[in-house]
Amino acid sequence: MENPAFEKSKDDPPLYEETPFSSNGYSNGEHRSLRPSVVSAFGHDTLDRVPNIDFYRNAGSVSGQRAIRPSLQELHEVFEKNGDLDVPDTMDDGEGSDVLPNDDLEAITCPEDNGGVVKFGWIKGVLVRCMLNIWGVMLFIRLSWVFGQAGSGLGIIIILLSMVVTTLTCLSMSAICTNGVVRGGGAYYLISRSLGPEFGGSIGLIFAFANAVAVAMYVVGFSETVVDLLKANNAIMVDEMNDIRIIGCITVVLLLGISVAGMEWEAKAQIVLLVILLVAIANVFVGTAIPATEDKRAKGFYSYQASIMAENFTPSFRDGETFFSVFAIFFPAATGILAGANISGDLRDPQGAIPIGTLLAIFITGITYLGIALCVSGTVVRDATGNLNDTIAPGASCNFSTACNFGYDFSICRTMKCKYGLMNNFQVMTMVSGFGPLITAGTFSATISSALASLVSAPKVFQALCKDNIYKALHFFAKGHGKNNEPIRGYVLTFIIAVAFILIAELNIIAPIISNFFLASYALINFSCFHASYAKSPGWRPAYKYYNMWLSLFGAVLCCAVMFVINWWAALLTYGIELFLYLYVTVKKPDVNWGSSTQAVTFVNAVKNALTLSGVDDHVKNFRPQCMVLTGPPKTRPALLDLAHSITKNYGLCITCDIHLGSRLEQQQTLTAAMEQNQMWLNQQKRKAFYAAVTSSNFREGADSMLQAAGLGRLRPNTVILGFKKDWRTVHTVSVQEYVGVLHDAFDFEYGMVMLRISQGLDISHILAAEEEMERVLVEQQTLENEIEENGFQDGGKYFFKRSKKTSQQTHTTRVAMEMPHSSDVAKINQRLVEASSQFKRKQGKGTIDVWWLFDDGGLTLLLPYILTTRKKWRECKLRIFTAGQSGRLEQDKEEMQSLLKRFRIRCTDISVIADLNIRPTSENWKLFEDMIEPFRLHEGSKDTVQAEALRKEQPWKITDAELDRFEDKTNLQVRLNELLQETSRAAKLIIVSMPIARKGSVSDHLYMAWLEALTKNLPPTLLVRGNHKSVLTFYS
């Protein structure tokens, strides 16, 4: 099927039906059809396509259908193999795709029919919305009080400081939102996609909550005005406080109805409210120019007077108010700058609309606030009684306020609280206006519009947060309804929060609560811009250029400082909540990948630290085992991985290595898939390790590549950890030679060597394969049963269902039987193997780690057990040290070892000096050893010279009689050591023994494996350790 998003042309992207991906993290059996070649702009048949925007879309993009460009494999391998331009029908859609499985969750939702969806431009969607939200409750109800307390001098500073904070935040927000497509979620979306889910998730909840509380603040402001009207007309229902609560609850119910009706109705309501508000603002300016009536003069209004302006210039803080407490009450008036960004998902062009609309709104509203405040503070005195009889008596003196100059004496306000003036009357704007009812209508408009904007913003932000599923318990609120995907559930939750705070019924208490929350949001928006700029990621390319990273940092610091100055304990509480949410998200690790600047900075810091480390010389005091663990796929040898993890934990390098045998071309796809899958498995198992894989024709060459190339700079492995080859006696000779060859290569490259042997074995791959087969069969059975149930047969349906179910069960039983063991003995062996493989996951409990430090290898044999005892799982285990000594000086050797351990500051419970290592093993054990090596002996001594020479050439890997004679003492030592280990260390939790070394070219591979077998058989978990004979311990400070 052709992609309907494209029209046919020569340079169009390939036309095909998109199907789910498979090779890059998407598993689905579907395939795409052949990709045809076209005669392109290049003048010849080619699969190459010219650049096209549809190649860069996310899967399921709502603005256009995504296409997949030809993969590198299509362009490279198909030509090379077939000389053909058609792609085989087995090529999966995912091959060559650059889409990550963790793309934006909102981006991978299925595109829906966009018919009827309302989208707004920058004026209606951002400018109008921001102005209405900024021209809120403070404009007509608290602005005069702010300038009465702070004076016009400090009042101007309060407004300008608010504008500085909001302008810097807007510049940062403009840079972030023009650095890619912006979806719904506003401030949460900007912060989460910039700083990651940890910061975004924490601030998203706080910001949504702040907007919900802001609804209460604006509604309480509206209710205050209504109650003042009721009081003026003697129509109070209960009392002032309860009337505010009653009116507030009724109002928020009506606003909820408008919001639930949809964004289109809400937008229409905003336009009507804006017109009323503009008329009311103009009415204030007109009213201040009209000469004052006697009634207004008695209430403190005298038109423009220089003396009033001078008197009101200085602050007059009362009732415990300070500059910053007044600022805290005013600042929410400036917080409407995110009203447009909060509905970013409903904008036609968020990238273009948000910067211009928000900046223009800040400028217009800032000028309006300053103009109205200066007009009022130049025409109204701070205190007035409203009594027409409070005039100055003839011959009386008056120096209470400037009102004395105009014939009024309000000195009684010194001793009692007056009702009028800037400090006392919250309805000053109504008094000074040309037509009072217009101001009342403007107050209603300002408060209702702001409440409506916040009531819409909070659920939209909360819905975006819930859609990302960062907090799984909140996913219930992600569901939307209607053509605009309205968050009805979010509206209800916002309504409940708003009602709870409306019951406080005190505007001056509610306002400071949300000031800190909004400031915290602004601080993180500014920090997001700084952080993204600081990371210098090539992906940081904002279209908006009028920003500066240092200004953004200044804005973030300024917001934090203002938070603490306003209310230090509220700031600490806000950051405490943020920290808790941040840690929660960090621990939960949501499965999202948004390419945040945190990731970019992490990478930059890692590179810087790696480069810095390269300039630091190694020192024995800082030595730590950096482990290369030859696990194969990590999940197949869990015991080996667990022990290595206990050694490195979070403090050392651990690389799990997997060698894929075969040609590189054949193994390439398997290798690519394994890289991601195994690293993901390590992360899920909380194993701090890397996964590395190579393809090679044989095990030794692959391991050799790892030994030479693994690591980066100083972050290179210095210790190889591998498992004992338990099947060395039954596998092909080449396999043994490769295994021993890896040991030789590791010593050649001066690696330390650690070999783990568990008597039950290490490899559980066959068990995992059986489990996977069982799961697959069960899934197939369940799918078949579901299909049969859905078909809903009418006649004979029950019989058919029962028969099919029985058939599927028989198939399941047959397939599992093929994979599962055929005897109880094998089943028991597998059970013991699984238990042994998980033993290092458990806490070891009280016991001993027996260290047989027989050869001085630089101290690695002693350092590893010490490191283990510092780990939680091994903490209760004590060290016992065994070493070789001479029979005549056992006490002296013991004292020397005690002194050495004391200097190394390594504690142990016991030191044993073994003097009888050179005694021959028992004849029984020696016979067992001879029987073990018998199949690998050449026995050239019993043949003539010619025949013996022919055998050597034909089977050079076999053990010769001469070799056995030459290394008889060393062979005796291994058998004798095993006897001593069984006598003294059978009860140990772990045995660590110095590993014997085989000289290259002198000791045959099978003889060396026989030594290791004889040394470690029938013992608890045993580590053979050999350092690179460079000191890893020191007693110098």
PDB file of C-alpha atoms in Angstrom, residues 241-459:
ATOM      1  CA  MET A 241     -15.328  35.382  55.285  1.00  0.00           C
ATOM      2  CA  ASN A 242     -18.026  32.799  54.641  1.00  0.00           C
ATOM      3  CA  ASP A 243     -19.541  34.852  51.841  1.00  0.00           C
ATOM      4  CA  ILE A 244     -16.154  34.765  50.076  1.00  0.00           C
ATOM      5  CA  ARG A 245     -16.123  30.969  50.437  1.00  0.00           C
ATOM      6  CA  ILE A 246     -19.686  30.565  49.155  1.00  0.00           C
ATOM      7  CA  ILE A 247     -19.227  32.857  46.165  1.00  0.00           C
ATOM      8  CA  GLY A 248     -15.808  31.348  45.404  1.00  0.00           C
ATOM      9  CA  CYS A 249     -17.146  27.786  45.307  1.00  0.00           C
ATOM     10  CA  ILE A 250     -20.067  28.768  43.068  1.00  0.00           C
ATOM     11  CA  THR A 251     -17.719  30.662  40.737  1.00  0.00           C
ATOM     12  CA  VAL A 252     -15.229  27.814  40.362  1.00  0.00           C
ATOM     13  CA  VAL A 253     -18.081  25.435  39.488  1.00  0.00           C
ATOM     14  CA  LEU A 254     -19.162  27.778  36.656  1.00  0.00           C
ATOM     15  CA  LEU A 255     -15.553  28.093  35.451  1.00  0.00           C
ATOM     16  CA  LEU A 256     -15.217  24.317  35.474  1.00  0.00           C
ATOM     17  CA  GLY A 257     -18.269  24.101  33.226  1.00  0.00           C
ATOM     18  CA  ILE A 258     -16.731  26.530  30.712  1.00  0.00           C
ATOM     19  CA  SER A 259     -13.422  24.628  30.743  1.00  0.00           C
ATOM     20  CA  VAL A 260     -15.038  21.235  30.292  1.00  0.00           C
ATOM     21  CA  ALA A 261     -17.021  22.624  27.342  1.00  0.00           C
ATOM     22  CA  GLY A 262     -13.728  22.782  25.447  1.00  0.00           C
ATOM     23  CA  MET A 263     -10.873  25.060  24.453  1.00  0.00           C
ATOM     24  CA  GLU A 264     -12.930  26.789  21.760  1.00  0.00           C
ATOM     25  CA  TRP A 265     -15.511  28.059  24.248  1.00  0.00           C
ATOM     26  CA  GLU A 266     -12.796  29.001  26.700  1.00  0.00           C
ATOM     27  CA  ALA A 267     -10.989  31.023  24.000  1.00  0.00           C
ATOM     28  CA  LYS A 268     -14.206  32.861  23.074  1.00  0.00           C
ATOM     29  CA  ALA A 269     -14.797  33.714  26.714  1.00  0.00           C
ATOM     30  CA  GLN A 270     -11.228  35.057  26.987  1.00  0.00           C
ATOM     31  CA  ILE A 271     -11.788  37.493  24.096  1.00  0.00           C
ATOM     32  CA  VAL A 272     -14.924  38.909  25.721  1.00  0.00           C
ATOM     33  CA  LEU A 273     -13.105  39.279  29.028  1.00  0.00           C
ATOM     34  CA  LEU A 274     -10.178  41.014  27.318  1.00  0.00           C
ATOM     35  CA  VAL A 275     -12.442  43.656  25.797  1.00  0.00           C
ATOM     36  CA  ILE A 276     -14.021  44.379  29.178  1.00  0.00           C
ATOM     37  CA  LEU A 277     -10.598  44.544  30.813  1.00  0.00           C
ATOM     38  CA  LEU A 278      -9.181  46.990  28.250  1.00  0.00           C
ATOM     39  CA  VAL A 279     -12.172  49.284  28.711  1.00  0.00           C
ATOM     40  CA  ALA A 280     -11.739  49.131  32.500  1.00  0.00           C
ATOM     41  CA  ILE A 281      -8.030  49.989  32.268  1.00  0.00           C
ATOM     42  CA  ALA A 282      -8.785  52.955  30.032  1.00  0.00           C
ATOM     43  CA  ASN A 283     -11.465  53.974  32.528  1.00  0.00           C
ATOM     44  CA  VAL A 284      -8.808  54.235  35.310  1.00  0.00           C
ATOM     45  CA  PHE A 285      -6.608  56.573  33.282  1.00  0.00           C
ATOM     46  CA  VAL A 286      -9.622  58.732  32.331  1.00  0.00           C
ATOM     47  CA  GLY A 287     -10.903  58.822  35.906  1.00  0.00           C
ATOM     48  CA  THR A 288      -7.620  60.093  37.380  1.00  0.00           C
ATOM     49  CA  ALA A 289      -7.768  63.095  35.035  1.00  0.00           C
ATOM     50  CA  ILE A 290     -11.326  64.055  36.033  1.00  0.00           C
ATOM     51  CA  PRO A 291     -11.491  66.637  38.869  1.00  0.00           C
ATOM     52  CA  ALA A 292     -12.354  65.056  42.202  1.00  0.00           C
ATOM     53  CA  THR A 293     -15.822  65.358  43.674  1.00  0.00           C
ATOM     54  CA  GLU A 294     -16.307  66.187  47.346  1.00  0.00           C
ATOM     55  CA  ASP A 295     -17.149  62.570  48.088  1.00  0.00           C
ATOM     56  CA  LYS A 296     -13.938  61.377  46.438  1.00  0.00           C
ATOM     57  CA  ARG A 297     -11.913  64.068  48.235  1.00  0.00           C
ATOM     58  CA  ALA A 298     -13.232  62.812  51.563  1.00  0.00           C
ATOM     59  CA  LYS A 299     -12.041  59.329  50.496  1.00  0.00           C
ATOM     60  CA  GLY A 300      -8.513  60.603  49.719  1.00  0.00           C
ATOM     61  CA  PHE A 301      -8.632  61.285  45.932  1.00  0.00           C
ATOM     62  CA  TYR A 302      -7.477  64.756  44.830  1.00  0.00           C
ATOM     63  CA  SER A 303      -6.515  64.278  41.158  1.00  0.00           C
ATOM     64  CA  TYR A 304      -2.854  64.689  40.165  1.00  0.00           C
ATOM     65  CA  GLN A 305      -0.878  66.512  42.865  1.00  0.00           C
ATOM     66  CA  ALA A 306       2.910  66.785  43.114  1.00  0.00           C
ATOM     67  CA  SER A 307       2.732  66.798  46.916  1.00  0.00           C
ATOM     68  CA  ILE A 308       0.795  63.515  46.947  1.00  0.00           C
ATOM     69  CA  MET A 309       3.318  61.988  44.539  1.00  0.00           C
ATOM     70  CA  ALA A 310       6.191  63.132  46.791  1.00  0.00           C
ATOM     71  CA  GLU A 311       4.524  61.840  49.974  1.00  0.00           C
ATOM     72  CA  ASN A 312       3.747  58.471  48.397  1.00  0.00           C
ATOM     73  CA  PHE A 313       7.253  58.068  46.962  1.00  0.00           C
ATOM     74  CA  THR A 314       8.764  56.777  50.208  1.00  0.00           C
ATOM     75  CA  PRO A 315       7.695  53.461  51.812  1.00  0.00           C
ATOM     76  CA  SER A 316       5.391  53.189  54.808  1.00  0.00           C
ATOM     77  CA  PHE A 317       5.323  49.515  55.753  1.00  0.00           C
ATOM     78  CA  ARG A 318       2.654  48.612  58.301  1.00  0.00           C
ATOM     79  CA  ASP A 319       1.226  45.519  60.002  1.00  0.00           C
ATOM     80  CA  GLY A 320       4.594  43.738  59.923  1.00  0.00           C
ATOM     81  CA  GLU A 321       4.975  44.002  56.147  1.00  0.00           C
ATOM     82  CA  THR A 322       8.408  44.331  54.522  1.00  0.00           C
ATOM     83  CA  PHE A 323       9.641  44.925  50.994  1.00  0.00           C
ATOM     84  CA  PHE A 324       9.889  41.224  50.307  1.00  0.00           C
ATOM     85  CA  SER A 325       6.583  40.295  51.923  1.00  0.00           C
ATOM     86  CA  VAL A 326       4.884  42.884  49.713  1.00  0.00           C
ATOM     87  CA  PHE A 327       6.848  41.577  46.734  1.00  0.00           C
ATOM     88  CA  ALA A 328       5.656  38.044  47.572  1.00  0.00           C
ATOM     89  CA  ILE A 329       2.048  39.195  47.447  1.00  0.00           C
ATOM     90  CA  PHE A 330       2.519  41.076  44.155  1.00  0.00           C
ATOM     91  CA  PHE A 331       4.707  38.581  42.317  1.00  0.00           C
ATOM     92  CA  PRO A 332       1.907  36.151  41.383  1.00  0.00           C
ATOM     93  CA  ALA A 333       0.600  38.990  39.200  1.00  0.00           C
ATOM     94  CA  ALA A 334       3.595  38.405  36.924  1.00  0.00           C
ATOM     95  CA  THR A 335       3.314  34.635  36.813  1.00  0.00           C
ATOM     96  CA  GLY A 336       0.980  34.503  33.868  1.00  0.00           C
ATOM     97  CA  ILE A 337       3.855  34.397  31.368  1.00  0.00           C
ATOM     98  CA  LEU A 338       3.475  30.636  30.971  1.00  0.00           C
ATOM     99  CA  ALA A 339      -0.232  30.775  30.152  1.00  0.00           C
ATOM    100  CA  GLY A 340       0.521  30.480  26.436  1.00  0.00           C
ATOM    101  CA  ALA A 341       3.245  27.858  26.845  1.00  0.00           C
ATOM    102  CA  ASN A 342       0.981  25.745  29.041  1.00  0.00           C
ATOM    103  CA  ILE A 343      -1.340  25.088  26.098  1.00  0.00           C
ATOM    104  CA  SER A 344       1.550  24.572  23.660  1.00  0.00           C
ATOM    105  CA  GLY A 345      -0.205  21.481  22.338  1.00  0.00           C
ATOM    106  CA  ASP A 346      -3.115  23.676  21.165  1.00  0.00           C
ATOM    107  CA  LEU A 347      -0.963  26.177  19.249  1.00  0.00           C
ATOM    108  CA  ARG A 348      -0.518  26.083  15.487  1.00  0.00           C
ATOM    109  CA  ASP A 349       3.157  27.084  15.698  1.00  0.00           C
ATOM    110  CA  PRO A 350       4.412  26.938  19.309  1.00  0.00           C
ATOM    111  CA  GLN A 351       7.984  27.752  18.258  1.00  0.00           C
ATOM    112  CA  GLY A 352       7.001  31.040  16.693  1.00  0.00           C
ATOM    113  CA  ALA A 353       4.050  31.938  18.884  1.00  0.00           C
ATOM    114  CA  ILE A 354       5.477  31.490  22.384  1.00  0.00           C
ATOM    115  CA  PRO A 355       8.490  33.873  22.157  1.00  0.00           C
ATOM    116  CA  ILE A 356       6.795  36.824  20.449  1.00  0.00           C
ATOM    117  CA  GLY A 357       3.476  36.482  22.273  1.00  0.00           C
ATOM    118  CA  THR A 358       4.997  36.119  25.743  1.00  0.00           C
ATOM    119  CA  LEU A 359       7.586  38.905  25.408  1.00  0.00           C
ATOM    120  CA  LEU A 360       5.025  41.327  24.025  1.00  0.00           C
ATOM    121  CA  ALA A 361       2.621  40.423  26.837  1.00  0.00           C
ATOM    122  CA  ILE A 362       5.322  41.093  29.476  1.00  0.00           C
ATOM    123  CA  PHE A 363       6.081  44.495  27.938  1.00  0.00           C
ATOM    124  CA  ILE A 364       2.449  45.590  27.587  1.00  0.00           C
ATOM    125  CA  THR A 365       1.355  44.428  31.038  1.00  0.00           C
ATOM    126  CA  GLY A 366       4.497  45.831  32.697  1.00  0.00           C
ATOM    127  CA  ILE A 367       3.846  49.283  31.220  1.00  0.00           C
ATOM    128  CA  THR A 368       0.201  49.011  32.258  1.00  0.00           C
ATOM    129  CA  TYR A 369       1.042  48.096  35.851  1.00  0.00           C
ATOM    130  CA  LEU A 370       3.544  50.960  36.109  1.00  0.00           C
ATOM    131  CA  GLY A 371       1.163  53.461  34.500  1.00  0.00           C
ATOM    132  CA  ILE A 372      -1.833  52.620  36.669  1.00  0.00           C
ATOM    133  CA  ALA A 373       0.249  52.406  39.856  1.00  0.00           C
ATOM    134  CA  LEU A 374       1.886  55.791  39.260  1.00  0.00           C
ATOM    135  CA  CYS A 375      -1.449  57.389  38.381  1.00  0.00           C
ATOM    136  CA  VAL A 376      -3.056  56.113  41.575  1.00  0.00           C
ATOM    137  CA  SER A 377      -0.070  56.914  43.839  1.00  0.00           C
ATOM    138  CA  GLY A 378      -0.050  60.476  42.431  1.00  0.00           C
ATOM    139  CA  THR A 379      -3.732  61.108  43.132  1.00  0.00           C
ATOM    140  CA  VAL A 380      -4.708  59.226  46.328  1.00  0.00           C
ATOM    141  CA  VAL A 381      -3.329  59.632  49.861  1.00  0.00           C
ATOM    142  CA  ARG A 382      -2.527  56.637  52.065  1.00  0.00           C
ATOM    143  CA  ASP A 383      -5.263  57.195  54.697  1.00  0.00           C
ATOM    144  CA  ALA A 384      -8.708  58.764  54.518  1.00  0.00           C
ATOM    145  CA  THR A 385     -11.872  58.467  56.577  1.00  0.00           C
ATOM    146  CA  GLY A 386     -14.476  59.055  53.880  1.00  0.00           C
ATOM    147  CA  ASN A 387     -16.222  61.483  56.221  1.00  0.00           C
ATOM    148  CA  LEU A 388     -17.170  64.762  54.514  1.00  0.00           C
ATOM    149  CA  ASN A 389     -17.047  66.519  57.905  1.00  0.00           C
ATOM    150  CA  ASP A 390     -13.352  65.755  58.541  1.00  0.00           C
ATOM    151  CA  THR A 391     -12.295  69.121  57.227  1.00  0.00           C
ATOM    152  CA  ILE A 392      -9.770  71.404  58.876  1.00  0.00           C
ATOM    153  CA  ALA A 393     -11.384  73.782  61.362  1.00  0.00           C
ATOM    154  CA  PRO A 394     -10.477  77.460  60.965  1.00  0.00           C
ATOM    155  CA  GLY A 395      -7.241  78.206  62.839  1.00  0.00           C
ATOM    156  CA  ALA A 396      -6.510  74.519  63.531  1.00  0.00           C
ATOM    157  CA  SER A 397      -3.151  72.987  62.674  1.00  0.00           C
ATOM    158  CA  CYS A 398      -2.826  69.817  60.571  1.00  0.00           C
ATOM    159  CA  ASN A 399       0.295  67.917  59.631  1.00  0.00           C
ATOM    160  CA  PHE A 400      -0.956  64.339  59.303  1.00  0.00           C
ATOM    161  CA  SER A 401      -0.723  64.036  55.533  1.00  0.00           C
ATOM    162  CA  THR A 402      -0.828  65.990  52.309  1.00  0.00           C
ATOM    163  CA  ALA A 403      -4.608  65.959  52.601  1.00  0.00           C
ATOM    164  CA  CYS A 404      -4.178  68.862  55.013  1.00  0.00           C
ATOM    165  CA  ASN A 405      -3.176  71.000  52.025  1.00  0.00           C
ATOM    166  CA  PHE A 406      -6.559  70.299  50.492  1.00  0.00           C
ATOM    167  CA  GLY A 407      -8.631  71.078  53.563  1.00  0.00           C
ATOM    168  CA  TYR A 408      -9.026  67.592  55.096  1.00  0.00           C
ATOM    169  CA  ASP A 409      -7.750  66.367  58.435  1.00  0.00           C
ATOM    170  CA  PHE A 410      -7.441  62.567  58.632  1.00  0.00           C
ATOM    171  CA  SER A 411      -5.320  62.534  61.796  1.00  0.00           C
ATOM    172  CA  ILE A 412      -7.874  60.283  63.457  1.00  0.00           C
ATOM    173  CA  CYS A 413      -6.364  57.517  61.310  1.00  0.00           C
ATOM    174  CA  ARG A 414      -3.395  57.539  63.691  1.00  0.00           C
ATOM    175  CA  THR A 415      -5.447  55.944  66.427  1.00  0.00           C
ATOM    176  CA  MET A 416      -8.067  53.984  64.547  1.00  0.00           C
ATOM    177  CA  LYS A 417      -8.172  52.078  61.280  1.00  0.00           C
ATOM    178  CA  CYS A 418      -9.715  54.065  58.474  1.00  0.00           C
ATOM    179  CA  LYS A 419     -11.674  52.604  55.597  1.00  0.00           C
ATOM    180  CA  TYR A 420     -10.219  54.546  52.701  1.00  0.00           C
ATOM    181  CA  GLY A 421      -6.905  55.463  51.118  1.00  0.00           C
ATOM    182  CA  LEU A 422      -4.209  53.368  49.451  1.00  0.00           C
ATOM    183  CA  MET A 423      -3.482  51.409  52.632  1.00  0.00           C
ATOM    184  CA  ASN A 424      -7.033  50.565  53.620  1.00  0.00           C
ATOM    185  CA  ASN A 425      -9.330  50.370  50.624  1.00  0.00           C
ATOM    186  CA  PHE A 426      -8.785  47.508  48.185  1.00  0.00           C
ATOM    187  CA  GLN A 427     -11.360  49.123  45.845  1.00  0.00           C
ATOM    188  CA  VAL A 428      -9.365  52.342  45.238  1.00  0.00           C
ATOM    189  CA  MET A 429      -9.475  51.742  41.474  1.00  0.00           C
ATOM    190  CA  THR A 430     -13.268  51.837  41.533  1.00  0.00           C
ATOM    191  CA  MET A 431     -13.198  55.159  43.373  1.00  0.00           C
ATOM    192  CA  VAL A 432     -10.733  56.956  41.091  1.00  0.00           C
ATOM    193  CA  SER A 433     -12.231  55.685  37.824  1.00  0.00           C
ATOM    194  CA  GLY A 434     -14.501  57.676  35.595  1.00  0.00           C
ATOM    195  CA  PHE A 435     -17.293  55.107  35.909  1.00  0.00           C
ATOM    196  CA  GLY A 436     -17.090  52.813  38.930  1.00  0.00           C
ATOM    197  CA  PRO A 437     -19.146  49.867  37.642  1.00  0.00           C
ATOM    198  CA  LEU A 438     -16.687  49.490  34.760  1.00  0.00           C
ATOM    199  CA  ILE A 439     -13.873  48.868  37.249  1.00  0.00           C
ATOM    200  CA  THR A 440     -16.014  46.301  38.992  1.00  0.00           C
ATOM    201  CA  ALA A 441     -16.582  44.665  35.612  1.00  0.00           C
ATOM    202  CA  GLY A 442     -12.824  44.928  34.913  1.00  0.00           C
ATOM    203  CA  THR A 443     -12.038  43.310  38.259  1.00  0.00           C
ATOM    204  CA  PHE A 444     -14.443  40.523  37.449  1.00  0.00           C
ATOM    205  CA  SER A 445     -12.879  40.199  34.005  1.00  0.00           C
ATOM    206  CA  ALA A 446      -9.272  40.171  35.308  1.00  0.00           C
ATOM    207  CA  THR A 447      -9.919  37.668  38.057  1.00  0.00           C
ATOM    208  CA  ILE A 448     -12.207  35.398  36.042  1.00  0.00           C
ATOM    209  CA  SER A 449      -9.903  35.378  32.989  1.00  0.00           C
ATOM    210  CA  SER A 450      -6.855  34.556  35.099  1.00  0.00           C
ATOM    211  CA  ALA A 451      -8.732  31.884  36.997  1.00  0.00           C
ATOM    212  CA  LEU A 452      -9.963  30.419  33.731  1.00  0.00           C
ATOM    213  CA  ALA A 453      -6.447  30.395  32.240  1.00  0.00           C
ATOM    214  CA  SER A 454      -5.028  28.675  35.326  1.00  0.00           C
ATOM    215  CA  LEU A 455      -7.927  26.226  35.414  1.00  0.00           C
ATOM    216  CA  VAL A 456      -7.045  25.240  31.850  1.00  0.00           C
ATOM    217  CA  SER A 457      -3.264  25.270  32.354  1.00  0.00           C
ATOM    218  CA  ALA A 458      -3.101  23.038  35.427  1.00  0.00           C
ATOM    219  CA  PRO A 459      -4.928  20.015  33.907  1.00  0.00           C
TER     220      PRO A 459
END
